[in-house]
Coordinates of C-alpha atoms in Angstrom, one line a residue:
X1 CA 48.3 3.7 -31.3
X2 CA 46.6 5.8 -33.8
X3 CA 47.9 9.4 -34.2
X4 CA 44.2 10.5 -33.8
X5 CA 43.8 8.0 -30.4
X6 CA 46.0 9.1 -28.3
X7 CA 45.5 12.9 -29.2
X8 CA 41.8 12.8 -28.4
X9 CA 42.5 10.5 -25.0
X10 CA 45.1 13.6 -24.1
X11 CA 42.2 15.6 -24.8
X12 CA 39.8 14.4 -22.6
X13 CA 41.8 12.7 -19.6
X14 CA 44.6 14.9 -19.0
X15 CA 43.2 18.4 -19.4
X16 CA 42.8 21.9 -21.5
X17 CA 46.6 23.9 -22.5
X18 CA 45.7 26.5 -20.4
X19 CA 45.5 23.6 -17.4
X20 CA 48.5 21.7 -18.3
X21 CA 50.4 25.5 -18.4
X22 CA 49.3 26.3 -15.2
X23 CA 51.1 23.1 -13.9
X24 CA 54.1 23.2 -14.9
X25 CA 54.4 26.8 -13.5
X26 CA 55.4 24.7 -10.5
X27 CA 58.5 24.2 -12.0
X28 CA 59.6 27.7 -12.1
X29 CA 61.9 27.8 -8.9
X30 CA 64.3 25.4 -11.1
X31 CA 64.0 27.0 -14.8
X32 CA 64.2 30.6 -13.6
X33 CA 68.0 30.6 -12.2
X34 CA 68.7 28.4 -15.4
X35 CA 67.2 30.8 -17.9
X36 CA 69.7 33.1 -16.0
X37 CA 72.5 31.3 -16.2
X38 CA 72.3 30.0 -20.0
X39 CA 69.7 32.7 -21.8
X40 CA 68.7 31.7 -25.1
X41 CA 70.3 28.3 -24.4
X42 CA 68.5 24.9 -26.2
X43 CA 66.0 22.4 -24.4
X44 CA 65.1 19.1 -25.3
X45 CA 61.9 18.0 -24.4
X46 CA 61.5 14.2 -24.7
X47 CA 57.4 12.9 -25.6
X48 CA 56.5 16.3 -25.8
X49 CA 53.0 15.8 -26.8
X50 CA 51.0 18.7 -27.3
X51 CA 53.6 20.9 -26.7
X52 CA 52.8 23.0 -23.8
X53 CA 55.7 22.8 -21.8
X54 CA 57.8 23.8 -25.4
X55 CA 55.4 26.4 -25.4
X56 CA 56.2 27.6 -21.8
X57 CA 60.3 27.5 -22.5
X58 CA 59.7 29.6 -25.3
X59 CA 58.6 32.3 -23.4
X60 CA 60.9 32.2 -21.0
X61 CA 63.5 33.0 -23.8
X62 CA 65.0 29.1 -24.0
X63 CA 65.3 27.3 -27.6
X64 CA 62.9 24.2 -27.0
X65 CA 62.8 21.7 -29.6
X66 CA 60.7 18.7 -29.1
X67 CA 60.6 14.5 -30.0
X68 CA 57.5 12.3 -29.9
X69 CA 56.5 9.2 -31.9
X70 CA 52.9 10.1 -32.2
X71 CA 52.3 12.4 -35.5
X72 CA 48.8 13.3 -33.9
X73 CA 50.5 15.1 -31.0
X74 CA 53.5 16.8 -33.1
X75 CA 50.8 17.6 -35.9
X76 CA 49.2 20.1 -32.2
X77 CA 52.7 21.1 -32.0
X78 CA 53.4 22.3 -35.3
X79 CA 50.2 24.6 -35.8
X80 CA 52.1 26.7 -32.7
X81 CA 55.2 26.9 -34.9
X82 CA 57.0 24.8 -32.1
X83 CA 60.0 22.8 -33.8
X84 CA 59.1 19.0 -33.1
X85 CA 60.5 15.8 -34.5
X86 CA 58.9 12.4 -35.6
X87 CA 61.4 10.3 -33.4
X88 CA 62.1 8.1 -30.3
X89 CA 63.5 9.5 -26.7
X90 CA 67.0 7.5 -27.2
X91 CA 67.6 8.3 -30.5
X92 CA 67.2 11.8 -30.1
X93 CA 69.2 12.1 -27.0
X94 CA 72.6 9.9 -28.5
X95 CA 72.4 12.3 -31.6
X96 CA 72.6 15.0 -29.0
X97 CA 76.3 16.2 -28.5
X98 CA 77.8 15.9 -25.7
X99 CA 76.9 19.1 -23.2
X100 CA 74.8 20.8 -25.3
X101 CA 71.4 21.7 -24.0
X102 CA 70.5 23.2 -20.7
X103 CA 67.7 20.9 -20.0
X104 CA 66.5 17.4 -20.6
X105 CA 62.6 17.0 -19.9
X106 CA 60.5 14.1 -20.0
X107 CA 56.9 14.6 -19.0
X108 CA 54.4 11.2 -18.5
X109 CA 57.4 9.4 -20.5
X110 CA 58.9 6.9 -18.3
X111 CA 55.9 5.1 -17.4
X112 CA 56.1 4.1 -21.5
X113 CA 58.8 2.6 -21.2
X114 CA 61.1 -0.6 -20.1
X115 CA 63.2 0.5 -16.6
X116 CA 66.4 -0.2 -18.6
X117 CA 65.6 2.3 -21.2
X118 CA 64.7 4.5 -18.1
X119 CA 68.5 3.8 -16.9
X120 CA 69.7 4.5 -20.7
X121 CA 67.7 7.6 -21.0
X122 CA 68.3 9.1 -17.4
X123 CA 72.7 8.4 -18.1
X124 CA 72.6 9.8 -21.8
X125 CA 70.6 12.9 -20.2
X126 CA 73.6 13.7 -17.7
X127 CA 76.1 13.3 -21.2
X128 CA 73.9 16.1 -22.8
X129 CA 73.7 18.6 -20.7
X130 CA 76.0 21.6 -20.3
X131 CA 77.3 21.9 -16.3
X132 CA 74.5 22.6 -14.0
X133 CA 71.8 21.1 -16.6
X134 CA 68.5 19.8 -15.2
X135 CA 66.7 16.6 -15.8
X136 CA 62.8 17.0 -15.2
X137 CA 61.0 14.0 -15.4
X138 CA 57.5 14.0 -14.3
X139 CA 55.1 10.8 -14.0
X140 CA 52.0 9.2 -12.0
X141 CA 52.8 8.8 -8.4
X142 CA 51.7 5.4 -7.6
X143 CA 51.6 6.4 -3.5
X144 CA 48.2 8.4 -4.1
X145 CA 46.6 5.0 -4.0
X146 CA 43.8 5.5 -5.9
X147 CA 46.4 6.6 -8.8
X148 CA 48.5 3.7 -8.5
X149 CA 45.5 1.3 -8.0
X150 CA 43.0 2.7 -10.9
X151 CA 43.4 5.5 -12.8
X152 CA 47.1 4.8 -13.9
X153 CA 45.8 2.0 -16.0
X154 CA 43.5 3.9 -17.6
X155 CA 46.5 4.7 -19.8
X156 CA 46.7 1.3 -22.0
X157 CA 50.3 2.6 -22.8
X158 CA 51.7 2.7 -19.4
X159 CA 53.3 -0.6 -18.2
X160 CA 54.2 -0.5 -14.8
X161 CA 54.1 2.3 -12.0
X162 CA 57.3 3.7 -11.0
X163 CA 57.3 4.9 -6.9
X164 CA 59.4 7.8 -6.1
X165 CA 62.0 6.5 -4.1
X166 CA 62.8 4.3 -6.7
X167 CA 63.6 7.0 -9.5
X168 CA 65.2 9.4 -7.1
X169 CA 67.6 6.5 -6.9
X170 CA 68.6 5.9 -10.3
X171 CA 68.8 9.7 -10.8
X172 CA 71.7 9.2 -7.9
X173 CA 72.7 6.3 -9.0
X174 CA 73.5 7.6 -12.5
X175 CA 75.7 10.3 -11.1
X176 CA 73.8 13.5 -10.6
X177 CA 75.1 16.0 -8.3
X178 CA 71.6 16.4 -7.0
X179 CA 68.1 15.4 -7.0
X180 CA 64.8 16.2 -5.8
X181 CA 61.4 14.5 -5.8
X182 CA 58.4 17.2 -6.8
X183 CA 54.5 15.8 -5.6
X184 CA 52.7 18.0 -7.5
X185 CA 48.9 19.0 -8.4
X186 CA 47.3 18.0 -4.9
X187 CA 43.8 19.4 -4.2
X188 CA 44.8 23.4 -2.1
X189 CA 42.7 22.5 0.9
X190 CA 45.0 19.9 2.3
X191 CA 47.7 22.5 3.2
X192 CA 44.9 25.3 5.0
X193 CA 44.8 22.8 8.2
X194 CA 41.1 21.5 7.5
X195 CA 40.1 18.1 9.2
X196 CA 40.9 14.9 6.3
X197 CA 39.1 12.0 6.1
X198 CA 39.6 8.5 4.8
X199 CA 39.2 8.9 1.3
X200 CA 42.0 11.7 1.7
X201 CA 44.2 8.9 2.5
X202 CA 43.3 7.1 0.0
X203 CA 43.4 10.3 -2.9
X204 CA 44.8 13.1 -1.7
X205 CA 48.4 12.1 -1.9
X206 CA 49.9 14.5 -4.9
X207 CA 48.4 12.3 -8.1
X208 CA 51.9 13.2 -9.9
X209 CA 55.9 13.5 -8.9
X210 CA 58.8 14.9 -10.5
X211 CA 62.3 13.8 -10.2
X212 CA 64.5 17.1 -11.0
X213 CA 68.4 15.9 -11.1
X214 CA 71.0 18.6 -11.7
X215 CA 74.4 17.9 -13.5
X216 CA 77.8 18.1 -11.4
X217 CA 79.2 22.2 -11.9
X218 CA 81.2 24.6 -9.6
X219 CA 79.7 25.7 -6.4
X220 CA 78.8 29.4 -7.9
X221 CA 76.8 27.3 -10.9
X222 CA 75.0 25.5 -8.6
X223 CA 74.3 28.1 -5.6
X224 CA 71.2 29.3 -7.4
X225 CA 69.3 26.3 -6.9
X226 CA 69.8 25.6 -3.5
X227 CA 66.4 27.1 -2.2
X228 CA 64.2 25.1 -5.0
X229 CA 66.2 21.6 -4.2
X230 CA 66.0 22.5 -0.3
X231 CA 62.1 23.2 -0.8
X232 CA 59.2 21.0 -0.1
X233 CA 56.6 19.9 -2.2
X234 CA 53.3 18.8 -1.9
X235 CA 52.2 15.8 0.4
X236 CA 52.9 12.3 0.4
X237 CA 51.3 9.1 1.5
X238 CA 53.3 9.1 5.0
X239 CA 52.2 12.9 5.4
X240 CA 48.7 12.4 4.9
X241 CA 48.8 8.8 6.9
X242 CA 50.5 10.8 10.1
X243 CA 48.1 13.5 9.7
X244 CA 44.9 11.0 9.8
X245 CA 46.6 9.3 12.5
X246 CA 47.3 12.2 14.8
X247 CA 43.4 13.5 14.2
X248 CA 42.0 9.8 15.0
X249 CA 44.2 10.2 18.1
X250 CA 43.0 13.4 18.8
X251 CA 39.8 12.3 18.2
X252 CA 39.8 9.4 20.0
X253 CA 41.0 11.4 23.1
X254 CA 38.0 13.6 22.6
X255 CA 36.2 10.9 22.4
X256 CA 38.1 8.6 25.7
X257 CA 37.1 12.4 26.8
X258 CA 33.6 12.5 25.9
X259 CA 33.1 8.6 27.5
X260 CA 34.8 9.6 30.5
X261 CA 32.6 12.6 30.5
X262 CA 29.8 10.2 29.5
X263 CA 30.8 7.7 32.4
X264 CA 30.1 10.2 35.0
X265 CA 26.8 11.6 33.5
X266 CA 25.6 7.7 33.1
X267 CA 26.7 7.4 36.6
X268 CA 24.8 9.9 38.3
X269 CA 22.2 8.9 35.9
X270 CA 22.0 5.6 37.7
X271 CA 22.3 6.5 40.7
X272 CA 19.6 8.9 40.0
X273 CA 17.9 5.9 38.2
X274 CA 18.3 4.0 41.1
X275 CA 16.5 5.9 43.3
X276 CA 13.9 7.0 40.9
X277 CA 13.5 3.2 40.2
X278 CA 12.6 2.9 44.3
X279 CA 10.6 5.4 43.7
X280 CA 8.6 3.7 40.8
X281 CA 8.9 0.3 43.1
X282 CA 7.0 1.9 45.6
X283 CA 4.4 3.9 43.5
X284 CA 4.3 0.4 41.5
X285 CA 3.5 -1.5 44.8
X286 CA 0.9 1.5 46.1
X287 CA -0.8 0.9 42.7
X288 CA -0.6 -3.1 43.2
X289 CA -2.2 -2.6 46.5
X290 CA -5.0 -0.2 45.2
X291 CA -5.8 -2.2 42.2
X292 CA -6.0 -5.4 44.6
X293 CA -8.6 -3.4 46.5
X294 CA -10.1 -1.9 43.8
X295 CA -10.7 -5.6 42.5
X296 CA -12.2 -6.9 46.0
X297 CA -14.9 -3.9 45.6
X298 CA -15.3 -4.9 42.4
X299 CA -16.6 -8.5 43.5
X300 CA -19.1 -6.8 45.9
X301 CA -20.3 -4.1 43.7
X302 CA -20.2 -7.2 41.3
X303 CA -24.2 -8.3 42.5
X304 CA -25.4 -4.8 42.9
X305 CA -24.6 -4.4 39.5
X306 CA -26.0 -7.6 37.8
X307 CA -29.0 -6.9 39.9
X308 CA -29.2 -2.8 38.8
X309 CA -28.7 -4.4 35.2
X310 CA -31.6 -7.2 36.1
X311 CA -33.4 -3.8 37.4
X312 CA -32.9 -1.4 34.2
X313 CA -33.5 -4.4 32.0
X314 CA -37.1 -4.6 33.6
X315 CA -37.6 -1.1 33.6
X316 CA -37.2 -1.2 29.8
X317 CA -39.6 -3.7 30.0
X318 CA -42.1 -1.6 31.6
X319 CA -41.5 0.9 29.9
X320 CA -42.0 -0.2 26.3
X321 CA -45.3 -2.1 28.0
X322 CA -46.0 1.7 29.4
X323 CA -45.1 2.8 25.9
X324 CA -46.9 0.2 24.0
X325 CA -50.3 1.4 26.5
X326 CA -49.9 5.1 25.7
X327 CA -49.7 3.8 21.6
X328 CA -53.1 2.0 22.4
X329 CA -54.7 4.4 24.6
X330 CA -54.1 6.7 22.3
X331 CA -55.5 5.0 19.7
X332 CA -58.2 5.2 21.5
X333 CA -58.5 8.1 22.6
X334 CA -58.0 8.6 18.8
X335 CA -61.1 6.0 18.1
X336 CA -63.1 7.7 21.0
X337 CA -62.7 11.1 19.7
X338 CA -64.1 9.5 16.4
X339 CA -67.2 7.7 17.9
X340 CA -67.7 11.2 20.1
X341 CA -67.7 13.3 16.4
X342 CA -69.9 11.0 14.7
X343 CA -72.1 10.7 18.1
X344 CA -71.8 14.7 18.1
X345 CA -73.4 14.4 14.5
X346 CA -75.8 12.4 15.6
X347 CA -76.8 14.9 18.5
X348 CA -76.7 17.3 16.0
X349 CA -79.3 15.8 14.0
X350 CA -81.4 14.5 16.7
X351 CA -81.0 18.0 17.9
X352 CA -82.2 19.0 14.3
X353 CA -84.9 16.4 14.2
X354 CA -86.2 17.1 17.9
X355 CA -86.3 21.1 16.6
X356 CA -88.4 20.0 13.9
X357 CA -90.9 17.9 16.4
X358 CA -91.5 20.5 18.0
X359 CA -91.7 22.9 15.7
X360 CA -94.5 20.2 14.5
X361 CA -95.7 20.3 18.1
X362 CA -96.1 23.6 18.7
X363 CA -98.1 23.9 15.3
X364 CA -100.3 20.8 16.2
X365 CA -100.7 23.4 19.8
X366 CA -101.5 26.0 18.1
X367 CA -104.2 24.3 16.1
X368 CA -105.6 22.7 18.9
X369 CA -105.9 26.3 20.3
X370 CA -107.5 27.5 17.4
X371 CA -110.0 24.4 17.6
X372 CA -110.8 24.8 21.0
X373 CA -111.3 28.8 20.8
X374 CA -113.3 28.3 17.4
X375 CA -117.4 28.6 17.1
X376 CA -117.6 25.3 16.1
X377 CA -116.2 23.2 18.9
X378 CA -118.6 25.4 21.0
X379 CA -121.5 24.6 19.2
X380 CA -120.7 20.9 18.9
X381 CA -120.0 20.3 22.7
X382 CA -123.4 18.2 23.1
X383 CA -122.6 16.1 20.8
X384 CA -119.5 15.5 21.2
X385 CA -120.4 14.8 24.7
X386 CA -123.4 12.8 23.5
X387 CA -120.9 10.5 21.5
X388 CA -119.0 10.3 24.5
X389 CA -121.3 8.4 26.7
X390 CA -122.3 6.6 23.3
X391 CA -119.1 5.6 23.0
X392 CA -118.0 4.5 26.8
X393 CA -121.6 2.6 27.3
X394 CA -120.8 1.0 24.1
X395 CA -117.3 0.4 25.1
X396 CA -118.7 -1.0 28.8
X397 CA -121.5 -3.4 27.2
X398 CA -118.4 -4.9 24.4
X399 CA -116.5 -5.4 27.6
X400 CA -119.3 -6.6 30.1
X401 CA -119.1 -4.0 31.9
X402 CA -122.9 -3.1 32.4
X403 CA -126.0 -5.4 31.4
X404 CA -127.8 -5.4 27.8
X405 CA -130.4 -4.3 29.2
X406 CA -129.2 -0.9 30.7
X407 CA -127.8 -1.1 27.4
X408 CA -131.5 -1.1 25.9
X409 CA -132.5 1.3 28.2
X410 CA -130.1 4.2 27.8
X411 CA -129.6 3.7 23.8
X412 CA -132.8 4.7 22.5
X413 CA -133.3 8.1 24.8
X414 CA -129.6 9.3 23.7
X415 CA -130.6 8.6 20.0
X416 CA -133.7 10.5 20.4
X417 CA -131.9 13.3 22.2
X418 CA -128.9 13.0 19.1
X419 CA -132.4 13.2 16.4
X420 CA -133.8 16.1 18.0
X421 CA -130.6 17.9 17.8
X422 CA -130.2 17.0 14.1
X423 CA -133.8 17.8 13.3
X424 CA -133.0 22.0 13.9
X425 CA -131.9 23.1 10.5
X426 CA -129.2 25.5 12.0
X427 CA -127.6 23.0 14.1
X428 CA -127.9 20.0 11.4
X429 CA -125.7 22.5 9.4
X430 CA -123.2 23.3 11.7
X431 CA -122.9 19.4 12.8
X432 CA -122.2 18.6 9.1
X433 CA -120.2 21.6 8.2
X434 CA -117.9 20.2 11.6
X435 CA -118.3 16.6 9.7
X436 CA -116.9 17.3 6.9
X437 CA -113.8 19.1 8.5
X438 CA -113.6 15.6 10.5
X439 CA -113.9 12.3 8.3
X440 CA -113.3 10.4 11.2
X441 CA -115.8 11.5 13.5
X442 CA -118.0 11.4 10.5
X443 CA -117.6 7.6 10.4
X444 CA -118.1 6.8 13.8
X445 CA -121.5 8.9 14.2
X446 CA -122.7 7.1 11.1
X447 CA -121.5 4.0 12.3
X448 CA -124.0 5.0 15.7
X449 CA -126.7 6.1 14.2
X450 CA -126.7 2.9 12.0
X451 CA -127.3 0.8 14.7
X452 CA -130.1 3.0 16.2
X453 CA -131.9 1.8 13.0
X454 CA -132.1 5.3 11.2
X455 CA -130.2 6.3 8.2
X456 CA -127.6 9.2 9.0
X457 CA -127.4 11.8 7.2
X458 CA -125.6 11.6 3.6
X459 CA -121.4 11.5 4.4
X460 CA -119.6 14.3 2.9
X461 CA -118.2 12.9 -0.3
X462 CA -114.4 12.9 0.3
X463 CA -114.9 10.2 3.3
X464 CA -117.0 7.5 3.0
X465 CA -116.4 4.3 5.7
X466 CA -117.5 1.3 5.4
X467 CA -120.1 0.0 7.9
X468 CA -118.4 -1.6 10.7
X469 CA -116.0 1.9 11.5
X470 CA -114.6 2.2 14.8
X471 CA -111.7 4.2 16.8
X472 CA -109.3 1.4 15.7
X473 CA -109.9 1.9 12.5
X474 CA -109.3 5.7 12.5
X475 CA -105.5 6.9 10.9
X476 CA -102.9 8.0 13.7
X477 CA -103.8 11.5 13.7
X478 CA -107.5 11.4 13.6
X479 CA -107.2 9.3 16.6
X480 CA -105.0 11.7 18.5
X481 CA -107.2 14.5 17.6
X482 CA -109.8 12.5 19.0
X483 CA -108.0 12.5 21.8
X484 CA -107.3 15.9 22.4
X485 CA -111.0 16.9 22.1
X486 CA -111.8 14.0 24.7
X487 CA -109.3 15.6 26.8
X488 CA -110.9 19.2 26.4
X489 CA -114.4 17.8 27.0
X490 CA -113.4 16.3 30.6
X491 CA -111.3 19.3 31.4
X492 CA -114.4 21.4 30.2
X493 CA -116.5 18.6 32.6
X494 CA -114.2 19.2 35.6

């Protein structure tokens, strides 16, 4: 191993100074009485590493002085001012004289080493010391099993485990006058009484022991000690084991307790069960029944309903046929109100029109008024009744009505009468002014008179006919103002 190895491992894995002091303060029962008894008297501390437990004798008033074969730890050592060597365990204990120092220590040392040299070094620490010396030597306690199992090896020095009943006996063996095995550093809650576990089993045994052997003296040497070697000291594997045990008893008669307990509860839950299952049978049978009946109404409702759904299936029918009627009657009603508007504007202008007719007719009223009321129409009465019998003999003798020779006989005397009328100037005028006012007329009387076989008169200028004139040849209105005198004549007649 390098110096600077196994210093920084010691470093890391086995804790601060400061820690390492407050540990070995356990150990002050057993250094106390012998600071007492030999003040100021030298210690030799075998593999004394970083020096703490040199350190700790020092102030307690002892003359520590120190051996290790790795130059790393000593070099720690020496920047204390602690008085160390560069040697080996033996060697420094044979050049030791014979009861010379009040202690022998060995701290995490024996585990380095063969077991003979364990023998050597525990027999030339009994030469060394003075009467009523200790022997403190310290290492991993293989019954916390995780320790002896794993983290012992994490060491790559140590070689084998040593258990303590083991080095308590070759402490004996080598002729101390007493010994006492140390567990030390256990976790503080395993001694307040709290419930452990398995993995306390398994790690909560005291990860370190110490085997503290005293050299052979008088009875008033050794009576100082004899509370610290009657003491206790932490807990061991068989501890911990019994412990564990006696709570999993415990515990299991809680629990043969609690299933007992349990028992009865499941018990009357059965029973309890039992009769709520009865119950259930019952209810379950009642529901059997019900559903049975419920199923047989089922089947007879069964048609009723096919034939309600044969039923609503036709209404829907009907009505989307009833609905499909109202779409077309209101279409239409839609169409109808559409022929009634347009027939509406058709009344309207009918209505329109029929106001203008007879508007028209009540002019054409008024004018026959006026005709009838006027002078001339008065003075021309004769001849207008004249023409009328011209007109119906002419009308009977075209038809066969009467016999040419009435025909011959009536003619001439009405074309005299019609002459003589014409010959007096004031009635000539009036006929002609009339006449003209009357193209029509003006035709047939020419027409008339032609066939008597004497000219007419000129015709007014703005109506000349040609010879063969009649009533069918007069325009619409002429021939219904021809009526309308007619009709005034015969009322006139009547």
């Amino acid at each position: 191993m390098s110096d600077n190895f196994y210093r920084a491992f010691e470093d890391r894995y086995r804790g601060s100074r400061d820690l390492i002091k407050s540990r070995l303060a356990a150990y002050a029962p057993f250094y106390a009485p012998l600071a007492a008894l030999y003040p100021g008297a030298r210690v030799l501390d075998l593999g004394c590493g970083r020096g703490e437990w040199l350190e700790l004798l020092g102030e307690q008033g002892f003359q520590s002085f120190g051996v290790d074969l790795d130059d790393g730890m000593l070099a720690a050592c020496r920047e204390r001012g602690l008085q160390v060597e560069l040697t080996d365990a033996l060697s420094a204990l044979r050049a030791t004289p014979d009861s010379s120092v009040a202690m022998v220590s060995a701290f995490h040392l024996v585990e380095h080493i063969p077991f003979e040299m364990v023998q050597d070094l525990i027999r030339e620490a009994r030469r060394v010391l003075l009467p009523g010396g200790l022997l403190v030597m310290e290492t991993p306690n293989p019954e916390n099993l995780v320790v002896g199992a794993s983290s012992f090896y994490m060491d790559p020095s140590h070689l084998r485990p040593i258990p303590p009943p083991l080095l308590d006996f070759v402490v004996g063996f080598a002729g101390y006058a007493r010994q006492k095995v140390l567990r030390l550093q256990e976790a503080k809650q395993l001694h307040e009484g709290h419930p452990i576990g398995l993995i306390d089993v398994l790690d909560g045994v005291s990860p370190d022991y110490a085997v503290v052997g005293q050299k052979d003296a008088p009875p008033e040497v050794l009576a100082p000690f004899g509370a610290p070697f009657a003491a206790s000291y932490g807990i061991s594997l068989s501890d911990l084991a019994l412990r564990f045990e006696e709570q999993d008893s415990g515990r299991r008669a809680e629990l043969h307790q609690a299933l007992g307990r349990l028992g009865d509860r499941v018990g009357r839950r059965e029973q309890a069960d039992s009769a709520n299952f009865d119950t259930l049978h019952k209810g379950l049978a009642r529901v059997a029944e019900g559903v049975e009946n419920n199923r047989l109404r089922h089947d007879a409702v069964e048609p009723q309903l096919h034939a309600l759904h044969a039923g609503a299936a036709q209404l829907r029918l009907q009505q989307r046929e009833q609905e499909q009627r109202e779409q077309q009657a209101q279409l239409a009603h839609l169409a109808l109100q559409t022929q009634a508007a347009a027939f509406q504007d058709s009344l309207n202008a009918l209505a329109q029109r029929t106001g203008a007719a007879e508007e028209r007719a009540a002019q054409h009223q008024r004018r026959v008024e006026e005709l009838l009321d006027s002078t001339s129409w008065r003075v021309t009465a004769p001849l207008r009744m004249v023409t009328g019998y011209v007109y119906r003999l002419r009308n009977a003798a075209r038809d066969g009505r009467i016999v040419p020779g009435i025909k011959r006989r009536f003619t001439p005397p009405l074309l005299a009468l019609m002459r003589a009328l014409l010959r007096r100037p004031r009635a000539k005028r009036t006929a002609l002014a009339m006449l003209r006012r009357f193209p029509g007329l003006h035709a047939r009387l020419y027409g008339v008179l032609r066939r008597g076989n004497n000219p007419p008169p000129p015709p007014p200028p703005a109506a000349p006919f040609p010879p063969s004139a009649s009533l069918d040849d007069l325009t619409p209105r002429a021939q219904r103002i021809y009526q309308e005198l007619k009709q005034a004549i015969d009322s006139r007649k009547n």
